[in-house]
XYZ file of C-alpha atoms in Angstrom:
556
model
C 11.689 -11.461 29.314
C 9.680 -12.344 26.213
C 6.766 -13.717 28.290
C 6.778 -10.590 30.430
C 6.535 -8.441 27.314
C 3.704 -10.611 26.010
C 1.641 -9.705 29.112
C 1.952 -5.974 28.401
C -1.324 -4.527 26.996
C -1.328 -4.586 23.199
C -1.592 -0.787 22.788
C 1.568 -0.365 24.859
C 3.366 -3.202 23.121
C 2.292 -2.160 19.641
C 2.834 1.583 19.696
C 3.935 3.284 22.895
C 6.952 1.214 23.923
C 8.361 0.835 20.373
C 7.843 4.560 19.698
C 9.585 5.444 22.950
C 12.550 3.201 22.089
C 12.750 4.622 18.560
C 12.757 8.171 19.930
C 15.506 7.502 22.464
C 17.753 5.738 19.941
C 17.196 8.390 17.272
C 18.067 11.193 19.688
C 21.410 9.562 20.490
C 22.300 8.889 16.827
C 21.376 12.402 15.675
C 23.363 13.962 18.535
C 26.451 11.992 17.468
C 26.128 13.049 13.824
C 25.504 16.656 14.863
C 28.640 16.638 17.034
C 30.829 15.281 14.237
C 29.581 17.687 11.592
C 28.921 20.965 13.388
C 31.142 20.800 16.483
C 34.240 19.291 14.852
C 34.219 19.833 11.078
C 32.117 22.810 10.031
C 33.242 25.141 12.797
C 36.822 24.907 11.466
C 35.977 24.633 7.758
C 33.834 27.784 7.802
C 36.637 29.769 9.442
C 39.191 28.542 6.904
C 36.826 29.211 4.010
C 36.279 32.780 5.216
C 40.032 33.458 5.322
C 41.144 31.686 2.129
C 39.363 32.018 -1.197
C 41.195 28.970 -2.551
C 40.087 26.767 0.357
C 36.580 28.144 0.026
C 36.500 26.841 -3.541
C 38.216 23.497 -2.938
C 36.730 22.269 0.341
C 33.184 21.637 -0.950
C 34.645 19.819 -3.954
C 36.735 17.567 -1.708
C 33.812 16.879 0.615
C 31.316 16.075 -2.113
C 33.821 13.908 -3.984
C 34.450 11.876 -0.814
C 30.704 11.593 -0.320
C 30.355 10.286 -3.874
C 32.836 7.487 -3.170
C 30.987 6.490 0.020
C 27.616 6.416 -1.715
C 29.065 4.422 -4.627
C 30.533 1.907 -2.169
C 27.026 1.245 -0.860
C 25.914 0.033 -4.291
C 22.762 2.171 -4.014
C 22.788 5.533 -5.759
C 19.058 6.172 -6.197
C 16.306 7.263 -3.755
C 18.228 8.123 -0.617
C 17.751 9.867 2.703
C 14.373 11.409 3.467
C 13.138 10.430 0.011
C 13.731 6.770 0.800
C 11.590 7.017 3.925
C 8.697 8.486 1.917
C 9.112 5.902 -0.851
C 9.220 3.045 1.625
C 6.104 4.350 3.368
C 4.136 4.367 0.117
C 5.384 1.097 -1.362
C 5.730 -0.896 1.906
C 9.146 -1.973 0.619
C 11.661 -2.047 3.509
C 14.520 0.433 3.583
C 17.867 -0.777 2.290
C 20.305 -2.803 4.408
C 22.271 -1.562 7.405
C 25.565 -1.299 5.492
C 24.040 0.836 2.773
C 22.288 3.128 5.254
C 25.468 3.454 7.324
C 27.516 4.465 4.269
C 24.875 6.958 3.203
C 24.830 8.506 6.669
C 28.632 8.643 6.704
C 28.588 10.401 3.334
C 26.728 13.337 4.880
C 29.674 14.084 7.166
C 32.037 15.287 4.383
C 29.120 16.698 2.384
C 27.867 19.062 5.082
C 31.068 19.300 7.114
C 33.093 20.575 4.141
C 30.565 23.146 3.002
C 28.001 21.383 0.836
C 24.670 23.191 0.951
C 22.534 20.545 2.633
C 20.880 20.073 5.985
C 21.441 17.504 8.695
C 17.689 16.869 8.819
C 18.063 14.600 5.757
C 20.335 12.071 7.480
C 18.370 12.578 10.719
C 15.159 11.528 8.974
C 16.977 8.619 7.332
C 18.480 7.460 10.633
C 15.182 7.787 12.482
C 13.286 6.044 9.695
C 15.796 3.192 9.616
C 15.562 2.735 13.388
C 11.770 2.874 13.269
C 11.681 0.340 10.457
C 14.234 -2.084 11.922
C 13.166 -2.181 15.566
C 9.740 -3.831 15.083
C 11.280 -6.395 12.742
C 13.915 -7.358 15.329
C 11.645 -7.576 18.392
C 9.269 -10.467 17.724
C 6.836 -9.733 20.543
C 5.874 -6.411 18.934
C 4.355 -8.233 15.952
C 3.642 -5.266 13.725
C 2.202 -5.738 10.273
C 4.138 -4.350 7.324
C 1.988 -1.219 7.047
C 2.362 -0.654 10.797
C 6.136 -0.874 10.458
C 5.879 1.848 7.817
C 3.974 3.961 10.329
C 6.720 3.342 12.877
C 9.221 4.449 10.249
C 7.420 7.810 10.028
C 7.611 8.015 13.818
C 11.379 7.624 13.521
C 11.479 10.378 10.899
C 9.521 12.616 13.282
C 12.037 11.844 16.014
C 14.896 12.827 13.694
C 13.334 16.214 12.915
C 12.385 16.798 16.562
C 15.980 16.214 17.622
C 17.969 18.139 15.037
C 15.727 21.229 15.194
C 14.948 20.926 18.924
C 11.328 21.163 17.837
C 9.139 18.156 18.724
C 5.927 19.665 17.339
C 7.652 20.303 14.006
C 8.787 16.685 13.926
C 5.273 15.395 14.572
C 3.604 17.590 11.959
C 6.356 17.019 9.386
C 5.944 13.240 9.644
C 2.210 13.584 9.019
C 2.616 15.982 6.080
C 5.681 14.875 4.136
C 4.288 11.691 2.476
C 1.582 13.675 0.652
C 1.190 16.992 -1.115
C -2.495 17.381 -0.255
C -3.141 14.951 2.577
C -1.957 13.717 5.977
C -0.685 10.372 7.265
C -2.935 10.678 10.314
C -2.280 7.100 11.473
C 1.253 8.157 12.436
C 0.093 10.824 14.912
C 0.414 8.898 18.191
C 3.661 7.046 17.311
C 5.212 10.298 16.041
C 4.167 12.146 19.182
C 5.575 9.480 21.499
C 8.852 9.215 19.540
C 9.468 12.950 19.102
C 9.422 13.998 22.745
C 12.119 11.605 24.076
C 14.224 12.178 20.961
C 14.159 15.926 21.590
C 14.941 15.464 25.291
C 17.914 13.182 24.616
C 19.320 15.492 21.944
C 18.862 18.575 24.139
C 20.640 16.822 27.002
C 23.593 15.809 24.820
C 23.876 18.791 22.455
C 22.349 21.620 24.477
C 18.835 23.031 24.715
C 19.538 26.607 23.603
C 17.202 27.841 20.818
C 18.436 27.754 17.234
C 17.721 31.431 16.547
C 17.080 34.649 18.474
C 13.794 36.388 17.651
C 12.202 39.498 19.103
C 8.552 39.466 20.127
C 5.960 41.236 17.964
C 2.624 41.699 19.663
C 0.863 43.870 17.071
C -1.313 42.025 14.567
C -2.501 44.643 12.099
C -4.098 44.628 8.679
C -0.818 45.927 7.260
C 1.055 42.935 8.694
C -1.449 40.484 7.207
C -1.284 42.165 3.782
C 2.517 42.079 3.909
C 2.332 38.409 4.892
C 0.181 37.602 1.869
C 2.462 39.530 -0.498
C 5.577 37.879 0.891
C 3.842 34.509 0.602
C 3.146 35.206 -3.064
C 6.803 36.074 -3.665
C 7.898 32.910 -1.864
C 5.494 30.776 -3.881
C 6.855 32.043 -7.187
C 10.453 31.696 -6.027
C 9.778 28.148 -4.796
C 8.494 27.129 -8.227
C 11.686 28.494 -9.805
C 13.765 26.696 -7.154
C 12.093 23.332 -7.841
C 12.474 23.765 -11.603
C 16.152 24.657 -11.215
C 16.705 21.664 -8.937
C 15.162 19.284 -11.455
C 17.104 20.877 -14.318
C 20.444 20.507 -12.525
C 19.625 16.969 -11.430
C 18.784 16.110 -15.036
C 22.097 17.533 -16.223
C 23.966 15.279 -13.789
C 22.163 12.141 -14.909
C 24.511 10.176 -17.094
C 27.058 7.412 -17.186
C 29.818 9.301 -15.397
C 30.861 7.823 -12.030
C 29.074 9.370 -9.063
C 32.308 10.746 -7.504
C 32.967 12.657 -10.734
C 29.450 14.127 -10.622
C 29.685 15.151 -6.993
C 33.160 16.599 -7.628
C 31.700 18.793 -10.370
C 28.844 19.797 -8.086
C 31.331 20.588 -5.325
C 33.427 22.776 -7.621
C 30.311 24.720 -8.594
C 29.414 25.121 -4.910
C 32.928 26.273 -4.096
C 32.872 28.921 -6.809
C 29.485 30.189 -5.628
C 30.676 30.131 -2.021
C 33.712 32.215 -2.971
C 31.406 34.683 -4.702
C 29.261 34.946 -1.563
C 32.421 35.657 0.458
C 33.349 38.462 -1.934
C 29.863 39.962 -1.716
C 29.083 39.505 1.976
C 32.381 38.813 3.737
C 31.521 35.220 4.671
C 30.658 32.049 2.699
C 26.961 32.276 3.557
C 26.043 30.219 0.481
C 27.891 27.180 1.873
C 26.918 24.840 4.689
C 23.443 24.139 5.988
C 22.461 27.794 6.186
C 22.291 28.565 9.903
C 24.791 31.431 9.569
C 22.744 32.998 6.775
C 19.548 32.727 8.832
C 21.152 34.364 11.868
C 22.682 37.136 9.745
C 19.297 37.764 8.103
C 17.549 37.987 11.477
C 20.194 40.302 12.918
C 20.070 42.708 9.973
C 23.784 42.270 9.297
C 23.373 42.182 5.502
C 22.183 44.866 3.115
C 19.250 44.457 0.743
C 21.569 43.735 -2.175
C 23.578 41.205 -0.189
C 20.417 39.413 0.963
C 19.057 39.297 -2.590
C 22.368 37.867 -3.781
C 22.290 35.247 -1.006
C 18.805 34.154 -2.121
C 20.212 33.317 -5.542
C 23.556 31.917 -4.392
C 22.126 29.754 -1.589
C 19.509 28.354 -3.970
C 22.205 27.553 -6.520
C 24.598 25.856 -4.081
C 21.733 23.744 -2.730
C 20.649 22.473 -6.127
C 24.258 21.770 -7.153
C 24.944 19.882 -3.914
C 21.859 17.683 -4.010
C 21.390 17.657 -7.775
C 24.877 16.253 -8.341
C 24.035 13.203 -6.232
C 25.217 14.074 -2.719
C 23.048 13.215 0.256
C 21.563 15.749 2.636
C 18.431 17.560 3.651
C 16.731 20.411 1.827
C 14.599 21.614 4.769
C 17.076 23.996 6.424
C 18.646 25.307 3.167
C 15.132 26.273 2.033
C 14.545 27.929 5.403
C 17.773 29.896 4.830
C 16.689 31.016 1.356
C 13.328 32.083 2.767
C 14.969 34.019 5.601
C 17.174 35.917 3.141
C 14.172 36.651 0.920
C 12.150 37.952 3.862
C 15.080 40.010 5.097
C 15.564 41.597 1.678
C 11.881 42.526 1.405
C 11.942 43.917 4.953
C 14.834 46.193 4.004
C 12.888 47.388 0.966
C 9.572 47.870 2.761
C 10.880 49.124 6.071
C 9.219 46.359 8.079
C 10.585 44.475 11.110
C 13.333 42.303 9.671
C 12.956 39.336 12.007
C 9.197 39.143 11.344
C 9.706 39.280 7.573
C 12.506 36.720 7.795
C 10.207 34.389 9.742
C 7.495 34.853 7.110
C 9.979 34.013 4.366
C 11.206 30.932 6.226
C 7.716 29.496 6.685
C 6.283 30.400 3.283
C 9.231 29.278 1.140
C 9.399 25.881 2.843
C 5.617 25.483 2.691
C 5.638 26.082 -1.056
C 8.729 24.107 -2.018
C 8.278 21.055 0.227
C 4.461 21.033 0.475
C 4.603 21.029 4.282
C 2.790 24.243 5.287
C 1.846 23.142 8.805
C 5.360 21.901 9.596
C 6.802 25.166 8.280
C 4.571 27.219 10.572
C 5.243 24.883 13.509
C 8.995 25.287 12.945
C 8.773 29.066 13.099
C 6.447 28.952 16.116
C 8.821 26.685 18.048
C 12.042 28.450 17.072
C 10.680 31.947 17.746
C 9.021 30.966 21.012
C 6.322 33.555 20.320
C 2.709 33.013 19.282
C 2.653 36.468 17.666
C 4.350 35.030 14.570
C 1.739 32.301 14.147
C -1.088 34.063 12.281
C 1.149 36.009 9.840
C 3.092 32.824 9.051
C -0.140 30.899 8.473
C -1.271 33.562 5.999
C 2.070 33.650 4.172
C 2.367 29.855 4.045
C -1.191 29.382 2.788
C -0.673 31.852 -0.048
C 2.682 30.372 -1.085
C 1.393 26.794 -0.836
C -1.609 27.520 -3.061
C 0.310 29.667 -5.540
C 3.059 27.071 -6.070
C 0.609 24.382 -7.182
C 1.934 20.830 -7.319
C 5.643 21.727 -7.473
C 7.722 20.021 -4.776
C 11.379 19.143 -4.282
C 10.247 15.637 -3.300
C 9.675 13.151 -6.114
C 8.282 10.521 -3.757
C 5.415 12.575 -2.363
C 2.000 11.560 -3.637
C -0.943 13.903 -4.065
C -3.298 11.966 -1.815
C -3.491 9.143 0.679
C -2.628 5.623 -0.413
C -6.095 4.398 0.532
C -7.624 6.752 -1.996
C -5.064 5.810 -4.629
C -5.668 2.114 -4.000
C -9.412 2.523 -4.460
C -9.068 4.578 -7.631
C -6.530 2.080 -8.981
C -9.344 -0.470 -9.240
C -11.415 1.769 -11.522
C -10.823 1.944 -15.283
C -10.964 5.075 -17.393
C -13.316 3.389 -19.870
C -16.025 3.103 -17.195
C -16.015 6.794 -16.260
C -14.997 8.699 -19.394
C -17.407 10.783 -21.457
C -17.828 9.152 -24.865
C -19.626 12.049 -26.563
C -16.658 14.339 -27.035
C -17.002 17.908 -28.274
C -14.040 18.489 -30.590
C -12.899 21.701 -32.269
C -11.867 21.573 -35.952
C -8.276 22.664 -36.465
C -9.353 25.181 -39.130
C -11.852 26.953 -36.828
C -10.948 30.539 -36.000
C -10.437 31.682 -32.440
C -13.634 33.746 -32.716
C -15.583 30.631 -33.725
C -13.986 28.651 -30.914
C -15.056 31.215 -28.321
C -18.632 31.657 -29.583
C -19.488 28.097 -30.656
C -17.523 26.030 -28.164
C -16.154 27.904 -25.165
C -19.264 29.921 -24.302
C -21.672 27.160 -25.299
C -20.153 24.133 -23.568
C -18.312 25.884 -20.695
C -15.287 23.559 -20.672
C -11.831 25.038 -20.119
C -10.154 22.875 -22.782
C -11.149 20.968 -25.923
C -9.516 18.403 -28.230
C -8.515 19.793 -31.631
C -9.074 17.486 -34.614
C -8.028 17.538 -38.246
C -9.836 15.121 -40.549
C -11.267 13.414 -37.481
C -7.912 12.776 -35.825
C -6.497 14.304 -32.640
C -3.838 16.941 -33.356
C -3.848 19.066 -30.209
C -5.657 20.550 -27.210
C -6.832 24.137 -26.959
C -7.586 25.791 -23.627
C -8.765 29.151 -22.388
C -5.193 30.095 -21.472
C -4.087 29.497 -25.073
C -6.359 32.219 -26.473
C -6.228 34.765 -23.637
C -2.964 36.245 -24.889
C -4.139 36.634 -28.498
C -5.231 40.225 -29.363
C -8.980 40.435 -30.054
C -8.439 41.905 -33.514
C -6.722 38.656 -34.551
C -9.522 36.332 -33.407
C -11.214 36.229 -36.840
C -7.988 35.501 -38.720
C -5.992 33.076 -36.564
C -7.021 29.450 -36.300
C -7.311 27.299 -33.216
C -4.555 25.029 -34.525
C -2.071 27.919 -34.422
C -2.436 28.399 -30.665
C -3.249 24.833 -29.606
C -0.878 22.643 -27.599
C 0.505 20.031 -30.002
C 2.092 17.700 -27.418
C -1.109 16.278 -25.994
C -1.263 14.417 -22.672
C -3.533 11.427 -23.324
C -5.083 8.552 -21.391
C -6.028 5.029 -22.456
C -9.262 3.133 -21.726
C -7.559 0.466 -19.598
C -5.653 2.965 -17.431
C -6.669 3.379 -13.801
C -8.238 6.565 -12.494
C -5.391 6.895 -9.981
C -2.814 7.024 -12.793
C -4.818 9.621 -14.696
C -5.307 11.693 -11.549
C -1.541 11.697 -10.946
C -1.003 12.962 -14.510
C -3.602 15.692 -14.017
C -1.945 16.780 -10.765
C 1.525 16.718 -12.312
C 0.672 18.828 -15.368
C -2.112 20.903 -13.736
C -4.734 19.975 -16.327
C -8.427 19.250 -15.856
C -9.347 17.201 -18.954
C -7.476 14.441 -20.774
C -8.543 12.892 -24.103
C -8.834 9.103 -24.111
C -7.390 7.518 -27.252
C -7.118 4.068 -28.802
C -3.734 2.610 -27.719
C -3.367 1.017 -31.176
C -4.325 4.232 -32.963
C -3.400 7.276 -30.811
C -5.054 9.666 -33.248
C -8.524 8.177 -32.695
C -10.415 9.750 -29.806
C -12.538 7.309 -27.812
C -13.633 9.685 -25.058
C -12.484 12.288 -22.568
C -11.898 12.059 -18.808
C -12.033 15.050 -16.459
C -11.360 15.741 -12.801
C -15.114 16.084 -12.404
C -15.537 12.500 -13.597
C -12.965 11.311 -11.052
C -14.626 13.294 -8.255
C -17.930 11.597 -9.121
C -16.193 8.219 -8.997
C -14.785 9.059 -5.556
C -18.200 10.160 -4.346
C -19.635 6.866 -5.532
C -16.905 4.963 -3.686
C -17.572 6.961 -0.536
C -21.271 6.208 -0.785
C -20.592 2.496 -1.165
C -18.184 2.448 1.761
C -20.649 4.220 4.027
């Protein structure tokens, strides 16, 4: 058998056959998990929660507490699910052992099945990634290098998404987009394509091929629709930033020495209370579970504007409490649900077609919060089955993606491709920084700053010094809000940012670029590591772009 496999052409042996096997196996695993959670547990839990306020409050707590015990038993409480796949792709460190992955996957059953606000796409990505990572290591004749096994892991993640959403194109695009905020893992295209199709076919055969949602067709593409798409995209972008900030705040609150089951129990109690509130307001616990019921209710126009607005807040809160407390699950479909409710609410206010607005909200909110705009549009295109939604969703997603900046629910995403990061990691700040730094005296007035520095040198930010030592940074945004009549009386030091983000001469350009992306700043002062008040230079994004251009010229 081994010799027969050796005679297979290398392109088949290296990519096509392994990707096909990964897709088939992932489809079976995801179908089994889907059956346990949605066909056995959640269908009964949701009915009980709708009829009993007490059960509505207690079931999520019980489920999340059980999940906490399972995760604790694995011995691995950090970087789980879809996040682990992204981390492993970037670091080339293999995913954790089979026992740990199995326990993590099992933990999603009580989490989602008992009402935790999380999606099955998280464990589907994890299962697919684990299969994609393990298969090449077990079959010797495949002989994949470590980085190729990471590519195969993304193919498994694509297969997981393709199966659970019955959307192979979404799976392919998601696998290419999710590792980066502003780039694509293009090397995974063919493996992801080959793995996604059989995974979808197997899942559809086992779980049914009916579409997830029912949409009406909209053939008119007017200027009014495009303007509404842009406005809804802007609203989604702002809401996504708030969602990410809330998620990180809640996750920070749950970081501590308390046992994980105690944390998830607290998160479950919070979810239960919010779920009970959603039942009081809307008649059903729409804030609990993955969010499919909320999406369908939003599309059907079953909820009023006030109810939809309340569901936006409640569904966001239950999601951040579920995942922020330490439980495992996906954030893709809960974000889709929040976006659908947002779009439905705005449709009710503006009098537009509710299913179109809901689709716009679904695509734009996910695009902004997860930094996967193409996958978000592909998801809507595949689930609606109509190309008429495509252009409006592209407009809405582009606006929300740009407006939300670098905010993402994923901590493991990187701004750019690893190749670029690896090249910039070899370059030191000291070789590319500007040593002649224009500094603003702390005692200078805002009027002096504008006339002598801002208009003259055309930088957006400047170091502020007092007696030759760095004491802050002042930027255009710091003085914009100051009334003009106060410019001659108030000093730069009064409005400057005191907590300065700094760089050191021996730091790599990749590290500095990550800091710039994280804090959305364009210039960073370079200081002496032994004397942080002494400015040695300044590094800007322009300097890094020039370094990249130089690298590109050398490589060509």
